[in-house]
Amino acid sequence: MGSCFLLSTPSLLAVFFFFSLFLVGNTSFHGAGVFASFTSFATIHTTKNTDGAEVLLKWKSTFDNHSQSLLFSWHGDNPCSFTGVTCDDFGAIAHLNLSYLGLRGTLDGLDFSRLTSVVSFELANNSIFGSIPSNIGNLSKLNSLHLCFNELSGDIPPSIGMLESLHYLDLRANNLSGHIPWEIGRLDSLLELGFSRNKFTGPIPASLGNLGSLIHLYLLKNQLSGPIPASLGKLGNLTELRISHNNIVGSLPREISHLRNLKSLFLQQNQLSGPIPSEIGRLTALVELDLSNNNINGSIPHSIGNLTSLSFLDLEENGLSGPIPSEIGRLAALVKLDLSNNNINGSIPHSIGNLTSLSFLDLEENGLSGPIPSKIGRLAALDELDLSNNNINGSIPHSIGNLTSLSFLDLEENGLSGPIPSEIGRLAALDELDLSNNNINGSIPHSIGNLTSLSFLYLEENGLLGPIPLEIGRLATLFELWLSNNKINGSIPHSIGNLTSNVPIEMGLLSHLEKLNLASNNLSGYIPMQLGSCKHLLSLNLSRNKIQGSIPPEIGNTQVLEDLDLSYNILSKNIPSELAELRNLQFLNISHNSLFGSIPHSFGDMLSLISIDVSYNDLEGPLPNVKAFNEAPFEAIQHNKGFCGNVVGLPKCNSIGNKKHNLHVEARIIVILILSFLGFLLLSGTLIVLGIINHHRRRIMKRENNEWANDLDFKSIVSYDGKVFYDRIVEATKGFDSMYYVGEGAYGIVYKAEISEGQTFAIKQTSSSQEDSEIIDLIPFEREIQALTNIRHRNIVKFYGFCFHAQCCFLVYEYMERGSLRTILNNDERAREFQWDKRVNVVRGVADALSYMHHECSPSLLHRDLTSNNILLDINYEARVSDFGTARLLRPDSSNWTAIAGTIGYIAPELAYSTVPTEKCDVYSFGVVALETIMGKHPGDHISWEYSSSAQTESMMLKDVLDQRLSPSGLGLRDAQDVVLIAKLAFECLQANPRLRPTMGQVSRELRFQVPLDMPLSTVSLEQLRILNVKRIGAFQEMVRFQDFICYCAWVFIMMMIAF
């Protein structure tokens, strides 16, 4: 029995040792001795096993009930079977990994002195509180200690310096305080040290300079003070140094130039002073440098031009002076350059035109002078350009029209002169344009109407003249329009009320305008009644012009209006009672006009009013009994014909004259009531007759329901003759001829339709059976449509509206010339034209679109069905995401929708057990699409590689799974790095556990600014990508939680059943 028990122990090495000695033994006595020795050996390790189980079970008993239930496998005397425990070949506990389990408890109940064989202790992302026990120093073999993202407090015990085998020490994101112990400097094997996001105070210990093996040092977001110790210059292997968001003082030590392997240096948000040492130019490996928000002064050293690997340079919010060195033009890899909010002077160097990779350039709030160099037009990748609040003069260069990727252009508060160049109309991706507070003259160019993605247009405080161009009405997504304080004349174009370009109004495209400021010009004519169509208008300022006529009652339709200023014009006639419908109005100024009559009594219901000014008119009668009027200063009502009310200086309204006035009003009310009653009787009779006629007509129409051409009962967001637009669709597609067929998606057939010259749309025709017609409730349907038309992003297909009929529904989208991503990847010839740089740009575009939907829309939007079939490409291979929200629009109550939210092959595994899609479901689908883009086909089995990592899969090289039609071996260095980064991020997005997936915001940022991976494509294997993911999220991926694995199996089973 004893020998059977011994052989059942997990010590394979001991078994081998026993049989080896037994076979070479010469005498039975010798064999017996060996057997006895082996028995003793195994018994010792069995005792250690039992001892480890006792320690862990005692620690478990200190946790709360929920945490204990998570460790359900912790029972018995064999800890090697416990969740998160791995034993060595001798049966002793070697690895303890309990990260991401949601445990709550302390470390006080864990006897570290009895766990001396532990090599790694992983407890990240839990709710462990209390202090770190001093006996943790007994873990003499410890190689890795991860306690990050918990609630630990107190000091770091000095005994931590006894862990001389430690390679990784991560205590980030806790509540630890006190000084960093100098004993840390004894850990000379340390590769990574993470103390960020705590409450450490005091200086950075100079002993950290002894950590000669250190590669990563994270001390950001603490309360550290004192200077940066010069001893850090001895860390020759350091690649990343982050000490930002502290109270560090003093100057940058020159010794920092010894860190020749440094790639990332982040010292922002401190109190550093003194100049940037010229020796910084020796850090030739540097990729990211952030010294922003300090007190650094002096000039930017010319040696900055030696940092030719730099892609990110941020020196904003300092006291830098002197000119921008021309050597900055040597930083060809630069993607972001921010020198804003300094005292930099001189002109913008022409060499800045060499930074052709630049996507972000911010030089605002300096003392720059001279003209904008024409070579700035060479920065074709530029997305944001801010030169505002300087002393720049001259005219805007015509070459600005070459910046076709630009989404943000701010040149305000300078001394610019000359006209606005017509080439500005080529910036089709522009979202915000600010040229305000300059000396710009001439007229507004007609080409401004080409900026159909524009949301904000600021041209105020210039010398612009001439009329407002009619083309401004094509800016359908405009939120704010400021043209005040110019010399603009003519009338206000009616098209401002539409801002719908030439798209038919029945498509439901309404104005997005929120702020309109045309004050202090020479505008004449009338206020167009079309302004009433601006349903989102918050502020309207037409003051100090020469506008005449009456206030159009349609203004009352802008029911979210908060600020209305029509003062200093020539307006006349009565104040329309419809203005009382503006229940959100806070500020009303109609002073200095020629308005007469009384203020409508219904103004008493405008409870949101804060301030009014009706002075200098010919108004009379009682003031409305509302706070804004009752508390108005006399200056706000003076110089009128005759008011009465509760304001100081006015007669009370109970005088005889006013009583007569009130009797007259009461008589009019009685007459109106009598007429209303008679009208009600007449209307009731009419409705009864119409009801009988309508019932008869419905019976006839029901018999003719299948006669398509004769039953055009179109419905849309606004009341319009839908038959006109339907006729245009039929005419443009020649009755939906196959020659106009584009493709077929999950929700209908798509046709190409050229409605009018130069305007081509994608028309998605969906069936609308009687069942669907009953399902779709038009009120929420129209709200959904309105929400979709509000979405504005360069990487999202523009949705124009809909046309709905009892048998068919049309959704109208922007037309994309190159079709879907799947179509291109499935065509060998087109796939070969789809080069690597274009594919990388497509993945970035899709990430940006999903990031916008998840993080910038309010409320956030889910796509729910992202596939390569609904990613469309324009003529320049720019990605546009489509079909978001389509399923919810067409079948809002469909049970099929909630059961499987997406397309098989792109569905996140958690939807096997949850019917509620989340943002992380979109992240998973993005991961599939990203791999599909670089592999040239659906990734298939590679999606589930986390659970089936065979030797063949692990040894597979990334270059071998890439699209072979483009010859991966011919990839350039930049594209190769981008492809490796995409593959890495894609596999992160495919984590089975949704909590481990990054957000789309994180993915988008990493794709734009993350340092590319420093490894050749030819050497990258799928296994290396898996290891990179393990390092990123911690050791949790070494152990998949039992319930997550069960959920994955359930997902695979459901997918197999569906496929079957």
PDB file of C-alpha atoms in Angstrom, residues 112-285:
ATOM      1  CA  PHE A 112       4.544  34.007   3.167  1.00  0.00           C
ATOM      2  CA  SER A 113       7.196  32.266   5.311  1.00  0.00           C
ATOM      3  CA  ARG A 114       5.653  28.890   4.413  1.00  0.00           C
ATOM      4  CA  LEU A 115       5.538  29.637   0.647  1.00  0.00           C
ATOM      5  CA  THR A 116       9.267  30.028   0.005  1.00  0.00           C
ATOM      6  CA  SER A 117       9.111  28.047  -3.246  1.00  0.00           C
ATOM      7  CA  VAL A 118       6.751  30.549  -4.936  1.00  0.00           C
ATOM      8  CA  VAL A 119       8.255  32.020  -8.115  1.00  0.00           C
ATOM      9  CA  SER A 120       5.374  34.243  -9.260  1.00  0.00           C
ATOM     10  CA  PHE A 121       2.559  35.861  -7.252  1.00  0.00           C
ATOM     11  CA  GLU A 122      -0.151  37.438  -9.426  1.00  0.00           C
ATOM     12  CA  LEU A 123      -3.068  39.170  -7.697  1.00  0.00           C
ATOM     13  CA  ALA A 124      -3.843  42.048 -10.104  1.00  0.00           C
ATOM     14  CA  ASN A 125      -7.289  43.589 -10.637  1.00  0.00           C
ATOM     15  CA  ASN A 126      -9.006  42.496  -7.457  1.00  0.00           C
ATOM     16  CA  SER A 127     -10.195  44.331  -4.337  1.00  0.00           C
ATOM     17  CA  ILE A 128      -7.341  43.457  -1.998  1.00  0.00           C
ATOM     18  CA  PHE A 129      -7.054  46.073   0.765  1.00  0.00           C
ATOM     19  CA  GLY A 130      -4.905  46.676   3.823  1.00  0.00           C
ATOM     20  CA  SER A 131      -1.108  46.869   3.836  1.00  0.00           C
ATOM     21  CA  ILE A 132       1.637  44.755   2.276  1.00  0.00           C
ATOM     22  CA  PRO A 133       2.973  42.494   5.102  1.00  0.00           C
ATOM     23  CA  SER A 134       6.655  42.781   5.899  1.00  0.00           C
ATOM     24  CA  ASN A 135       7.084  38.975   5.800  1.00  0.00           C
ATOM     25  CA  ILE A 136       6.653  39.137   2.023  1.00  0.00           C
ATOM     26  CA  GLY A 137      10.455  39.390   2.070  1.00  0.00           C
ATOM     27  CA  ASN A 138      10.542  35.617   2.787  1.00  0.00           C
ATOM     28  CA  LEU A 139       9.664  34.856  -0.859  1.00  0.00           C
ATOM     29  CA  SER A 140      13.339  34.528  -1.720  1.00  0.00           C
ATOM     30  CA  LYS A 141      12.710  32.817  -5.076  1.00  0.00           C
ATOM     31  CA  LEU A 142      10.075  35.315  -6.215  1.00  0.00           C
ATOM     32  CA  ASN A 143      10.525  36.383  -9.837  1.00  0.00           C
ATOM     33  CA  SER A 144       7.278  38.246 -10.491  1.00  0.00           C
ATOM     34  CA  LEU A 145       5.027  40.213  -8.097  1.00  0.00           C
ATOM     35  CA  HIS A 146       1.877  41.800  -9.534  1.00  0.00           C
ATOM     36  CA  LEU A 147      -0.453  43.492  -7.025  1.00  0.00           C
ATOM     37  CA  CYS A 148      -1.647  46.284  -9.334  1.00  0.00           C
ATOM     38  CA  PHE A 149      -5.216  47.650  -9.522  1.00  0.00           C
ATOM     39  CA  ASN A 150      -6.235  46.838  -5.960  1.00  0.00           C
ATOM     40  CA  GLU A 151      -6.955  48.900  -2.834  1.00  0.00           C
ATOM     41  CA  LEU A 152      -3.701  48.386  -0.922  1.00  0.00           C
ATOM     42  CA  SER A 153      -2.639  51.201   1.418  1.00  0.00           C
ATOM     43  CA  GLY A 154       0.178  52.123   3.766  1.00  0.00           C
ATOM     44  CA  ASP A 155       3.928  52.067   3.123  1.00  0.00           C
ATOM     45  CA  ILE A 156       5.942  49.632   1.051  1.00  0.00           C
ATOM     46  CA  PRO A 157       7.816  47.505   3.639  1.00  0.00           C
ATOM     47  CA  PRO A 158      11.634  47.816   3.439  1.00  0.00           C
ATOM     48  CA  SER A 159      11.780  44.009   3.415  1.00  0.00           C
ATOM     49  CA  ILE A 160      10.779  44.199  -0.242  1.00  0.00           C
ATOM     50  CA  GLY A 161      14.493  44.745  -0.859  1.00  0.00           C
ATOM     51  CA  MET A 162      15.141  41.115   0.145  1.00  0.00           C
ATOM     52  CA  LEU A 163      13.460  39.812  -3.027  1.00  0.00           C
ATOM     53  CA  GLU A 164      16.732  39.790  -4.932  1.00  0.00           C
ATOM     54  CA  SER A 165      15.457  37.413  -7.649  1.00  0.00           C
ATOM     55  CA  LEU A 166      12.620  39.760  -8.590  1.00  0.00           C
ATOM     56  CA  HIS A 167      12.273  40.694 -12.279  1.00  0.00           C
ATOM     57  CA  TYR A 168       8.805  42.264 -12.277  1.00  0.00           C
ATOM     58  CA  LEU A 169       7.364  44.438  -9.490  1.00  0.00           C
ATOM     59  CA  ASP A 170       3.997  46.004 -10.256  1.00  0.00           C
ATOM     60  CA  LEU A 171       2.116  47.919  -7.530  1.00  0.00           C
ATOM     61  CA  ARG A 172       0.306  50.366  -9.828  1.00  0.00           C
ATOM     62  CA  ALA A 173      -3.164  51.798  -9.119  1.00  0.00           C
ATOM     63  CA  ASN A 174      -3.441  51.299  -5.355  1.00  0.00           C
ATOM     64  CA  ASN A 175      -3.594  53.721  -2.406  1.00  0.00           C
ATOM     65  CA  LEU A 176      -0.029  53.161  -1.246  1.00  0.00           C
ATOM     66  CA  SER A 177       1.634  56.145   0.432  1.00  0.00           C
ATOM     67  CA  GLY A 178       4.810  57.217   2.196  1.00  0.00           C
ATOM     68  CA  HIS A 179       8.275  57.314   0.659  1.00  0.00           C
ATOM     69  CA  ILE A 180       9.608  54.837  -1.885  1.00  0.00           C
ATOM     70  CA  PRO A 181      12.088  52.797   0.255  1.00  0.00           C
ATOM     71  CA  TRP A 182      15.747  53.071  -0.765  1.00  0.00           C
ATOM     72  CA  GLU A 183      15.957  49.276  -0.347  1.00  0.00           C
ATOM     73  CA  ILE A 184      14.311  48.984  -3.774  1.00  0.00           C
ATOM     74  CA  GLY A 185      17.772  49.757  -5.138  1.00  0.00           C
ATOM     75  CA  ARG A 186      18.959  46.292  -4.010  1.00  0.00           C
ATOM     76  CA  LEU A 187      16.751  44.556  -6.603  1.00  0.00           C
ATOM     77  CA  ASP A 188      19.465  44.566  -9.255  1.00  0.00           C
ATOM     78  CA  SER A 189      17.682  41.884 -11.360  1.00  0.00           C
ATOM     79  CA  LEU A 190      14.581  44.048 -11.790  1.00  0.00           C
ATOM     80  CA  LEU A 191      13.373  44.530 -15.395  1.00  0.00           C
ATOM     81  CA  GLU A 192      10.112  46.387 -14.757  1.00  0.00           C
ATOM     82  CA  LEU A 193       9.094  48.629 -11.848  1.00  0.00           C
ATOM     83  CA  GLY A 194       5.548  50.013 -11.682  1.00  0.00           C
ATOM     84  CA  PHE A 195       4.574  52.394  -8.839  1.00  0.00           C
ATOM     85  CA  SER A 196       2.212  54.707 -10.776  1.00  0.00           C
ATOM     86  CA  ARG A 197      -1.255  55.877  -9.655  1.00  0.00           C
ATOM     87  CA  ASN A 198      -0.574  55.786  -5.899  1.00  0.00           C
ATOM     88  CA  LYS A 199       0.011  58.475  -3.254  1.00  0.00           C
ATOM     89  CA  PHE A 200       3.767  58.227  -2.797  1.00  0.00           C
ATOM     90  CA  THR A 201       5.470  61.373  -1.483  1.00  0.00           C
ATOM     91  CA  GLY A 202       9.034  62.487  -0.992  1.00  0.00           C
ATOM     92  CA  PRO A 203      11.914  62.276  -3.460  1.00  0.00           C
ATOM     93  CA  ILE A 204      12.736  59.618  -6.009  1.00  0.00           C
ATOM     94  CA  PRO A 205      15.431  57.555  -4.227  1.00  0.00           C
ATOM     95  CA  ALA A 206      18.862  57.826  -5.838  1.00  0.00           C
ATOM     96  CA  SER A 207      19.303  54.086  -5.202  1.00  0.00           C
ATOM     97  CA  LEU A 208      17.084  53.411  -8.247  1.00  0.00           C
ATOM     98  CA  GLY A 209      20.225  54.121 -10.258  1.00  0.00           C
ATOM     99  CA  ASN A 210      21.545  50.714  -9.088  1.00  0.00           C
ATOM    100  CA  LEU A 211      18.863  48.864 -11.088  1.00  0.00           C
ATOM    101  CA  GLY A 212      21.143  48.347 -14.064  1.00  0.00           C
ATOM    102  CA  SER A 213      18.866  45.766 -15.717  1.00  0.00           C
ATOM    103  CA  LEU A 214      15.749  47.950 -15.574  1.00  0.00           C
ATOM    104  CA  ILE A 215      13.828  48.370 -18.876  1.00  0.00           C
ATOM    105  CA  HIS A 216      10.568  50.037 -17.762  1.00  0.00           C
ATOM    106  CA  LEU A 217      10.152  52.557 -14.903  1.00  0.00           C
ATOM    107  CA  TYR A 218       6.653  53.875 -14.109  1.00  0.00           C
ATOM    108  CA  LEU A 219       6.277  56.499 -11.344  1.00  0.00           C
ATOM    109  CA  LEU A 220       3.511  58.666 -12.858  1.00  0.00           C
ATOM    110  CA  LYS A 221       0.492  60.102 -11.014  1.00  0.00           C
ATOM    111  CA  ASN A 222       1.851  60.258  -7.476  1.00  0.00           C
ATOM    112  CA  GLN A 223       2.851  63.164  -5.230  1.00  0.00           C
ATOM    113  CA  LEU A 224       6.596  62.756  -5.604  1.00  0.00           C
ATOM    114  CA  SER A 225       8.728  65.857  -5.103  1.00  0.00           C
ATOM    115  CA  GLY A 226      12.352  66.913  -5.346  1.00  0.00           C
ATOM    116  CA  PRO A 227      14.544  66.725  -8.454  1.00  0.00           C
ATOM    117  CA  ILE A 228      15.073  63.872 -10.889  1.00  0.00           C
ATOM    118  CA  PRO A 229      18.175  62.088  -9.457  1.00  0.00           C
ATOM    119  CA  ALA A 230      21.186  62.180 -11.759  1.00  0.00           C
ATOM    120  CA  SER A 231      21.795  58.514 -10.889  1.00  0.00           C
ATOM    121  CA  LEU A 232      18.969  57.537 -13.252  1.00  0.00           C
ATOM    122  CA  GLY A 233      21.454  58.216 -16.025  1.00  0.00           C
ATOM    123  CA  LYS A 234      23.120  54.912 -15.119  1.00  0.00           C
ATOM    124  CA  LEU A 235      20.084  52.884 -16.294  1.00  0.00           C
ATOM    125  CA  GLY A 236      21.609  52.070 -19.662  1.00  0.00           C
ATOM    126  CA  ASN A 237      18.966  49.450 -20.567  1.00  0.00           C
ATOM    127  CA  LEU A 238      15.981  51.716 -19.839  1.00  0.00           C
ATOM    128  CA  THR A 239      13.533  52.058 -22.766  1.00  0.00           C
ATOM    129  CA  GLU A 240      10.598  53.717 -21.012  1.00  0.00           C
ATOM    130  CA  LEU A 241      10.624  56.368 -18.263  1.00  0.00           C
ATOM    131  CA  ARG A 242       7.346  57.836 -17.011  1.00  0.00           C
ATOM    132  CA  ILE A 243       7.414  60.306 -14.075  1.00  0.00           C
ATOM    133  CA  SER A 244       4.559  62.566 -15.227  1.00  0.00           C
ATOM    134  CA  HIS A 245       1.818  64.094 -13.016  1.00  0.00           C
ATOM    135  CA  ASN A 246       3.931  64.629  -9.883  1.00  0.00           C
ATOM    136  CA  ASN A 247       5.521  67.632  -8.134  1.00  0.00           C
ATOM    137  CA  ILE A 248       9.048  67.119  -9.476  1.00  0.00           C
ATOM    138  CA  VAL A 249      11.159  70.289  -9.455  1.00  0.00           C
ATOM    139  CA  GLY A 250      14.550  71.352 -10.742  1.00  0.00           C
ATOM    140  CA  SER A 251      15.941  71.035 -14.232  1.00  0.00           C
ATOM    141  CA  LEU A 252      16.349  68.065 -16.523  1.00  0.00           C
ATOM    142  CA  PRO A 253      19.643  66.400 -15.518  1.00  0.00           C
ATOM    143  CA  ARG A 254      22.181  66.236 -18.337  1.00  0.00           C
ATOM    144  CA  GLU A 255      22.918  62.645 -17.302  1.00  0.00           C
ATOM    145  CA  ILE A 256      19.601  61.660 -18.849  1.00  0.00           C
ATOM    146  CA  SER A 257      21.400  61.823 -22.202  1.00  0.00           C
ATOM    147  CA  HIS A 258      23.214  58.572 -21.235  1.00  0.00           C
ATOM    148  CA  LEU A 259      19.994  56.593 -21.702  1.00  0.00           C
ATOM    149  CA  ARG A 260      20.803  55.680 -25.291  1.00  0.00           C
ATOM    150  CA  ASN A 261      18.113  52.942 -25.444  1.00  0.00           C
ATOM    151  CA  LEU A 262      15.317  55.224 -24.229  1.00  0.00           C
ATOM    152  CA  LYS A 263      12.244  55.246 -26.499  1.00  0.00           C
ATOM    153  CA  SER A 264       9.617  56.935 -24.324  1.00  0.00           C
ATOM    154  CA  LEU A 265      10.222  59.864 -21.952  1.00  0.00           C
ATOM    155  CA  PHE A 266       7.136  61.289 -20.229  1.00  0.00           C
ATOM    156  CA  LEU A 267       7.744  64.091 -17.687  1.00  0.00           C
ATOM    157  CA  GLN A 268       4.607  66.207 -18.264  1.00  0.00           C
ATOM    158  CA  GLN A 269       2.535  67.834 -15.503  1.00  0.00           C
ATOM    159  CA  ASN A 270       5.384  68.602 -13.069  1.00  0.00           C
ATOM    160  CA  GLN A 271       7.181  71.763 -11.959  1.00  0.00           C
ATOM    161  CA  LEU A 272      10.383  71.296 -13.928  1.00  0.00           C
ATOM    162  CA  SER A 273      12.276  74.476 -14.743  1.00  0.00           C
ATOM    163  CA  GLY A 274      15.391  75.567 -16.577  1.00  0.00           C
ATOM    164  CA  PRO A 275      16.183  74.918 -20.232  1.00  0.00           C
ATOM    165  CA  ILE A 276      15.993  71.712 -22.239  1.00  0.00           C
ATOM    166  CA  PRO A 277      19.632  70.490 -22.237  1.00  0.00           C
ATOM    167  CA  SER A 278      21.197  70.297 -25.681  1.00  0.00           C
ATOM    168  CA  GLU A 279      22.445  66.811 -24.736  1.00  0.00           C
ATOM    169  CA  ILE A 280      18.904  65.552 -25.263  1.00  0.00           C
ATOM    170  CA  GLY A 281      19.858  65.226 -28.926  1.00  0.00           C
ATOM    171  CA  ARG A 282      21.890  62.150 -28.012  1.00  0.00           C
ATOM    172  CA  LEU A 283      18.728  60.133 -27.299  1.00  0.00           C
ATOM    173  CA  THR A 284      18.572  58.982 -30.912  1.00  0.00           C
ATOM    174  CA  ALA A 285      16.288  56.009 -30.121  1.00  0.00           C
TER     175      ALA A 285
END
